[in-house]
Amino acid sequence: MSNIISIIQGLLVIVPALISVAFVTISERKVMASMQRRVGPNAVGYYGLLQAFADALKLLLKEYVAPTQANIILFFLGPVITLIFALLGYLVIPYAPGTFISDHRLGIFFMLAVSAIATYGILLAGWSANSKYAFLGSLRSTAQLISYELILSSVLLLVILLTGSLNVITIVESQKAVSLLLPLLPLFIVFFIGSIAETNRAPFDLAEAESELVSGFMTEHSASIFVFFFLAEYASIILICILNSILFFGGYLSIIVFSIISLLDLSREDTLFHVLISIISSSPINLAVKTSILVFVFIWVRASFPRIRFDQLMSVCWLVLLPITIAYVILLPCVVSGLLINPVNISLL
Amino acid sequence: MPQDMPPQGGYLPVQYKRNIPARGFRPIYYLIGMHLIMGYGYYKLFYGVREQYELAREKMWGRIHIMPLLQAEEDRDQARRYFADKAREKELLGTDAKIYNSDRFVRPTFTYTPSKVTQ
């Protein structure tokens, strides 16, 4: 019985995640179309809303072609690994108080580890396809992911320093006083740039630079295995936007409601009012709105900036972003011990 | 037919530099603004952490004050498990068999816990 319940729990997270992937693709096409003064998809369904499902159906019905000299097992295993590890990250996300699959003590660490393993899928898929474009694409992608993961993990280190926990829920709850965006503003910018690069999005989409590498590591992948890559890519975009909003915007906590409470000094005399406030101030809708705004910014960035060269990509990572982050890694412990704001030992709360 | 050649004296130099007017504030103002925001953030964070300390202190003192009650509850639970264990042994063995070769009370080193333990 408990097995069935845990399967249902998993489906309750995975199915909406995959459906949201479909709607993120359609919203991306619509937003980019309106930024480029086009109409975008508008034929399938109302306002073109079902375009993504039509595309998926087409891809699933297509015949798949595997290159003759390809290593077939790894060729098919690569996309599967990428998708599974992109979806595993959803395991530790708190959507609302008490609404999560796993309240893991090392939740953030788990997310980082899982997103690191997803790199192997890309590497295997690109190598096994036995194509120059796919191989070069996977090499570029791996180099990029490994470099930018360093930035993400360094910024995470500072968030952990301020919140005193690796647990995602504790990180969210400790932002009741102030969302970490304000004290860590430059680091949020660094983290956001890092997350764009980590998801292989424009302007850092060197791994699939069409003019140079056809379609990068997924050049030879077609039909349903291409769907796997596609789902993994967009699932990781949503995941990293959720991670951004959890780390810097207070996750499911409503910043606006909390600031109104603190500004007006609303005491908790009225029970019903208090209940209402607590429902509004920590509901999954807050997380959804924050994540949607960040996904929109991802699309906005893609529509606005030209793709940079690979050496520029690497030098931005190693010579600009990493020194800034390391400087903060040195500075912030001094600030914390200077202001005496060491976070409370979690076992006391 | 004569071939298309560049004009006499070559083409004019291409102007690569774009003279776009600078928009927005000067960078220093952005830097100052960012630090003001960060300062406000640390101000709020300071009082937030102070409140956390207060909550932790309150909880710890709450625990300390009800410690006798918690201890009594644990002792009662221990006794209940001990007698239940004795009864189970008697049912299995038929007699009040002693486990230890001693008349003194030996605190049991193991307990039967419920199958589902909540923290």
XYZ file of C-alpha atoms in Angstrom:
468
model
C 0.000 0.000 0.000
C 2.751 2.437 0.924
C 4.442 1.607 -2.381
C 1.307 2.576 -4.277
C 1.064 5.786 -2.294
C 4.657 6.680 -3.041
C 4.124 5.955 -6.742
C 1.082 8.243 -6.680
C 3.142 10.884 -4.883
C 5.799 10.647 -7.565
C 3.227 10.936 -10.332
C 1.630 13.920 -8.603
C 4.901 15.762 -9.047
C 6.179 14.344 -12.338
C 2.987 14.676 -14.399
C 2.442 18.380 -13.617
C 6.156 18.963 -14.188
C 5.945 17.426 -17.655
C 2.719 19.280 -18.470
C 4.344 22.527 -17.374
C 7.239 21.685 -19.692
C 4.738 21.566 -22.557
C 3.322 24.942 -21.605
C 6.755 26.477 -21.119
C 7.646 25.513 -24.692
C 4.462 27.060 -26.036
C 4.917 30.174 -23.896
C 8.489 30.457 -25.114
C 7.384 30.343 -28.728
C 4.599 32.844 -28.106
C 6.748 35.271 -26.139
C 9.598 35.127 -28.626
C 7.125 35.591 -31.452
C 5.666 38.705 -29.880
C 9.159 40.065 -29.207
C 10.012 39.530 -32.866
C 6.640 40.899 -34.068
C 5.379 37.561 -35.327
C 2.195 35.694 -34.479
C 3.734 32.447 -33.337
C 1.854 29.159 -33.218
C -1.869 29.857 -33.296
C -3.462 26.993 -35.201
C -3.606 24.037 -32.802
C -6.118 24.557 -30.041
C -7.268 27.913 -28.697
C -4.505 30.529 -29.129
C -2.145 27.719 -30.171
C -2.133 26.292 -26.661
C -2.052 22.663 -27.783
C 0.860 23.113 -30.184
C 3.296 21.446 -27.792
C 1.104 18.349 -27.479
C 0.780 18.152 -31.254
C 4.561 18.390 -31.593
C 5.098 15.695 -28.976
C 2.586 13.409 -30.678
C 4.302 13.923 -34.018
C 7.717 13.149 -32.526
C 6.450 10.042 -30.749
C 4.870 8.690 -33.934
C 7.985 9.260 -36.018
C 10.399 6.500 -36.893
C 13.640 6.758 -34.986
C 16.906 6.452 -36.843
C 20.050 5.284 -35.094
C 23.385 5.780 -36.887
C 24.943 2.524 -38.068
C 28.217 2.919 -36.223
C 26.636 4.272 -33.069
C 26.949 2.592 -29.718
C 23.238 1.775 -29.541
C 22.972 1.149 -25.790
C 24.623 4.389 -24.754
C 22.902 6.200 -27.600
C 19.533 5.418 -26.056
C 20.712 5.530 -22.454
C 22.005 9.112 -22.696
C 18.642 10.865 -23.091
C 17.098 8.595 -20.461
C 19.804 9.491 -17.938
C 19.395 13.185 -18.697
C 15.619 13.101 -18.270
C 15.647 10.981 -15.126
C 18.175 13.175 -13.381
C 16.444 16.352 -14.507
C 13.215 15.048 -12.945
C 14.891 13.707 -9.786
C 15.675 17.266 -8.762
C 11.944 17.845 -8.167
C 12.145 15.363 -5.294
C 13.258 17.795 -2.627
C 11.321 20.906 -3.612
C 8.809 22.194 -1.055
C 5.769 23.530 -2.933
C 3.988 24.688 0.216
C 4.436 24.004 3.935
C 4.288 20.230 4.295
C 3.880 19.668 0.562
C 6.942 17.833 -0.646
C 8.000 14.316 -1.548
C 11.166 14.240 0.490
C 12.214 16.508 3.343
C 15.827 15.565 2.898
C 18.336 17.018 5.323
C 20.808 17.584 2.513
C 18.206 18.658 -0.035
C 20.255 21.369 -1.736
C 23.254 19.065 -1.882
C 21.068 16.389 -3.460
C 19.831 18.813 -6.123
C 23.369 19.848 -6.937
C 24.556 16.247 -7.167
C 21.656 15.195 -9.365
C 22.138 18.097 -11.753
C 25.827 17.202 -11.958
C 25.052 13.606 -12.900
C 22.755 14.788 -15.712
C 25.934 15.919 -17.482
C 26.830 12.270 -18.030
C 23.716 11.764 -20.126
C 24.788 14.522 -22.498
C 28.359 13.215 -22.620
C 27.276 9.644 -23.340
C 24.689 10.651 -25.930
C 27.122 12.897 -27.766
C 29.959 10.389 -27.762
C 27.903 7.336 -28.682
C 26.267 8.939 -31.720
C 29.562 8.642 -33.631
C 29.138 12.038 -35.233
C 31.585 14.943 -35.184
C 28.881 17.493 -34.462
C 27.371 15.516 -31.634
C 30.782 14.824 -30.110
C 31.913 18.449 -30.286
C 28.557 19.558 -28.934
C 28.770 17.199 -25.986
C 32.351 18.249 -25.244
C 31.369 21.900 -25.267
C 28.311 21.244 -23.194
C 30.230 19.231 -20.611
C 32.961 21.844 -20.296
C 30.324 24.537 -19.902
C 28.262 22.640 -17.341
C 31.289 21.729 -15.226
C 32.574 25.310 -15.272
C 29.285 26.943 -14.394
C 28.424 24.394 -11.742
C 31.361 25.778 -9.794
C 29.676 29.170 -9.682
C 26.318 27.733 -8.699
C 27.814 25.688 -5.883
C 29.879 28.626 -4.594
C 26.788 30.813 -4.437
C 24.906 27.991 -2.737
C 27.675 27.900 -0.168
C 26.915 31.500 0.773
C 23.174 30.881 0.954
C 23.926 27.968 3.263
C 26.169 30.232 5.315
C 23.345 32.720 5.859
C 20.600 30.165 6.476
C 22.631 27.591 8.354
C 21.100 24.585 6.686
C 21.269 22.370 3.620
C 17.601 21.583 4.018
C 15.495 23.324 1.372
C 12.545 23.921 3.697
C 14.766 25.533 6.319
C 16.278 27.760 3.658
C 12.780 28.873 2.632
C 11.526 29.355 6.185
C 14.573 31.347 7.239
C 13.654 33.931 4.609
C 10.599 35.062 6.551
C 12.506 38.098 7.806
C 13.947 39.079 4.457
C 14.310 37.234 1.186
C 17.954 36.569 0.481
C 17.706 38.564 -2.738
C 18.343 41.790 -0.818
C 21.516 40.907 1.111
C 22.863 38.763 -1.723
C 21.836 40.937 -4.681
C 25.057 40.658 -6.741
C 25.226 36.954 -6.049
C 21.692 36.524 -7.332
C 22.758 38.099 -10.613
C 25.769 35.780 -10.758
C 23.599 32.792 -9.894
C 21.033 33.704 -12.527
C 23.698 34.022 -15.228
C 25.103 30.699 -14.037
C 21.707 29.048 -14.225
C 21.166 30.287 -17.775
C 24.522 28.774 -18.718
C 23.838 25.610 -16.744
C 20.665 24.922 -18.708
C 22.444 25.528 -22.046
C 20.169 28.419 -22.905
C 20.829 31.333 -25.207
C 23.084 33.348 -25.108
C 25.150 30.454 -23.750
C 23.748 27.750 -26.048
C 27.107 26.950 -27.584
C 26.392 23.250 -27.263
C 23.776 23.495 -29.969
C 24.995 26.415 -32.004
C 23.038 25.716 -35.180
C 25.431 27.481 -37.519
C 28.408 25.474 -36.273
C 27.183 22.194 -34.852
C 23.772 21.541 -36.474
C 22.022 20.633 -33.231
C 24.896 19.842 -30.896
C 24.926 16.660 -28.860
C 21.424 15.734 -30.019
C 22.160 15.950 -33.731
C 21.623 12.246 -34.334
C 18.747 11.815 -31.918
C 15.320 11.783 -33.448
C 11.720 10.914 -32.625
C 11.004 9.727 -29.075
C 14.573 9.917 -27.763
C 14.693 13.507 -28.949
C 11.527 14.080 -26.902
C 13.469 12.834 -23.869
C 16.193 15.424 -24.422
C 13.624 18.116 -25.033
C 11.696 17.297 -21.869
C 14.922 17.146 -19.857
C 16.052 20.514 -21.132
C 12.843 22.310 -20.241
C 12.339 20.384 -16.999
C 15.771 21.535 -15.883
C 14.915 25.117 -16.860
C 11.817 25.038 -14.660
C 13.765 23.296 -11.915
C 16.517 25.873 -11.877
C 13.945 28.688 -11.887
C 12.302 27.041 -8.874
C 15.739 26.794 -7.268
C 16.335 30.497 -7.945
C 13.034 31.452 -6.372
C 13.663 29.173 -3.377
C 17.146 30.480 -2.709
C 16.606 34.174 -3.344
C 12.880 34.956 -3.368
C 11.702 32.932 -0.405
C 10.106 30.031 -2.295
C 6.486 29.608 -1.299
C 6.553 32.536 1.136
C 4.891 35.675 -0.098
C 7.324 38.565 0.221
C 4.532 41.100 -0.283
C 2.289 39.749 2.481
C 5.182 39.544 4.928
C 6.309 43.074 4.188
C 2.722 44.357 4.608
C 2.475 42.558 7.941
C 5.756 44.021 9.127
C 4.963 47.500 7.797
C 1.453 47.760 9.263
C 2.505 45.854 12.375
C -0.548 43.612 12.150
C -0.754 41.713 15.380
C -2.349 38.291 15.584
C -5.376 39.169 17.641
C -7.967 37.931 15.160
C -7.635 34.179 14.676
C -9.528 33.942 11.397
C -7.542 36.835 9.979
C -4.346 35.176 11.090
C -5.325 31.900 9.437
C -6.195 33.721 6.247
C -2.888 35.567 6.258
C -0.933 32.377 6.836
C -2.745 30.658 3.955
C -2.041 33.531 1.583
C 1.493 34.101 2.769
C 2.671 30.535 2.182
C 0.766 29.000 -0.688
C 2.133 27.197 -3.741
C 0.782 30.010 -5.925
C 3.585 32.255 -4.667
C 6.193 29.761 -5.829
C 4.398 29.370 -9.158
C 4.263 33.118 -9.787
C 7.940 33.622 -8.913
C 9.004 30.685 -11.064
C 6.896 31.890 -13.992
C 8.459 35.336 -13.828
C 11.943 33.795 -13.837
C 11.061 31.498 -16.759
C 9.820 34.580 -18.602
C 13.161 36.278 -17.945
C 14.910 33.194 -19.358
C 12.885 33.581 -22.563
C 13.405 37.345 -22.585
C 17.168 36.874 -22.331
C 17.069 34.377 -25.172
C 15.181 36.806 -27.373
C 17.441 39.739 -26.526
C 21.075 38.694 -26.547
C 23.236 37.311 -29.351
C 25.140 34.094 -28.782
C 28.671 34.617 -27.465
C 31.799 32.812 -28.553
C 32.993 29.742 -26.683
C 36.186 31.359 -25.391
C 34.114 34.330 -24.197
C 31.804 31.913 -22.429
C 34.688 30.266 -20.630
C 36.458 33.508 -19.741
C 33.233 35.024 -18.394
C 32.943 32.006 -16.125
C 36.513 31.679 -14.913
C 37.742 35.266 -15.049
C 34.656 37.298 -14.165
C 31.980 35.382 -12.329
C 34.179 33.033 -10.335
C 36.459 35.775 -8.893
C 33.362 37.758 -7.853
C 31.889 34.713 -6.166
C 35.142 33.793 -4.453
C 35.482 37.386 -3.235
C 32.058 37.069 -1.633
C 32.993 33.690 -0.207
C 35.813 35.488 1.603
C 33.820 38.617 2.480
C 30.550 37.162 3.691
C 31.834 35.115 6.664
C 33.471 38.348 7.883
C 30.131 40.168 7.574
C 28.295 37.353 9.328
C 30.700 37.226 12.250
C 30.977 41.007 12.345
C 27.224 41.556 12.583
C 26.819 38.500 14.830
C 24.220 36.965 12.534
C 25.370 33.376 12.629
C 22.262 31.319 11.861
C 20.648 29.385 14.681
C 21.582 25.761 15.105
C 18.725 23.990 13.361
C 18.349 21.392 16.104
C 17.240 24.168 18.461
C 14.320 25.278 16.307
C 33.322 43.798 -70.407
C 35.455 45.478 -67.782
C 35.642 43.790 -64.423
C 34.049 45.438 -61.386
C 36.924 47.025 -59.548
C 37.109 48.990 -56.310
C 36.880 52.764 -56.786
C 40.016 54.775 -57.358
C 41.889 55.083 -54.047
C 39.984 52.183 -52.446
C 36.799 52.080 -50.410
C 36.131 54.578 -47.653
C 36.998 53.343 -44.164
C 34.136 51.503 -42.473
C 32.999 53.085 -39.253
C 32.796 50.215 -36.809
C 32.220 52.371 -33.748
C 28.570 53.112 -33.094
C 27.855 56.452 -31.514
C 24.921 55.396 -29.394
C 23.988 57.850 -26.653
C 24.621 56.458 -23.173
C 21.354 55.636 -21.423
C 20.555 55.389 -17.752
C 22.545 56.560 -14.779
C 26.279 56.477 -14.418
C 27.583 53.098 -13.211
C 28.570 54.507 -9.830
C 24.915 55.233 -9.045
C 23.967 51.641 -9.799
C 26.774 50.506 -7.518
C 25.586 52.795 -4.724
C 21.983 51.680 -5.237
C 22.997 48.034 -5.062
C 24.860 48.595 -1.828
C 21.927 50.498 -0.337
C 19.651 47.573 -1.144
C 22.190 45.171 0.327
C 22.504 47.314 3.443
C 18.741 47.259 3.934
C 18.844 43.483 3.402
C 21.475 42.997 6.088
C 19.534 45.299 8.428
C 16.440 43.125 8.026
C 18.500 39.949 8.220
C 20.082 41.110 11.474
C 16.691 41.498 13.186
C 15.438 38.276 11.596
C 18.342 36.314 13.041
C 17.837 38.042 16.410
C 14.226 36.834 16.360
C 15.394 33.328 15.495
C 17.755 33.393 18.464
C 14.869 34.487 20.676
C 12.633 31.688 19.367
C 15.381 29.118 19.897
C 16.016 30.394 23.431
C 12.296 30.309 24.214
C 11.977 26.766 22.920
C 15.019 25.601 24.868
C 13.705 27.117 28.103
C 10.293 25.618 27.404
C 11.945 22.220 27.119
C 13.965 22.783 30.288
C 10.884 23.729 32.256
C 8.889 20.668 31.256
C 11.860 18.355 31.692
C 10.455 16.641 34.838
C 7.241 15.986 32.979
C 9.076 14.543 29.983
C 11.233 12.418 32.276
C 8.153 11.116 34.114
C 6.501 10.266 30.840
C 9.567 8.390 29.695
C 9.823 6.501 32.992
C 6.168 5.537 32.789
C 6.643 4.323 29.243
C 9.713 2.375 30.285
C 7.818 0.707 33.104
C 4.891 -0.179 30.865
C 7.214 -1.770 28.338
C 9.073 -3.627 31.081
C 5.936 -5.187 32.537
C 4.569 -6.006 29.097
C 7.863 -7.710 28.359
C 7.660 -9.694 31.579
C 4.126 -10.766 30.748
C 5.185 -11.853 27.291
C 8.055 -13.882 28.726
C 5.766 -15.532 31.211
C 3.370 -16.475 28.466
C 6.183 -17.988 26.427
C 8.158 -19.685 29.197
C 5.369 -20.447 31.629
C 7.285 -19.187 34.690
C 8.838 -15.994 35.935
C 12.205 -16.910 34.549
C 15.127 -14.647 35.373
C 17.298 -13.569 32.524
C 20.206 -12.351 34.641
C 21.844 -14.351 37.396
C 21.138 -11.598 39.912
C 18.397 -10.306 42.169
C 19.044 -6.704 41.319
C 16.947 -4.821 38.808
C 18.659 -4.647 35.459
C 17.499 -1.890 33.196
C 16.470 -3.457 29.877
C 18.891 -2.693 27.090
C 16.281 -3.028 24.392
C 12.661 -1.981 23.934
C 9.829 -2.885 21.653
C 8.960 0.236 19.738
C 5.884 0.913 17.641
C 6.288 -0.015 13.990
C 5.824 3.596 12.930
C 7.982 6.053 14.793
C 7.292 9.717 14.303
C 9.812 12.353 15.194
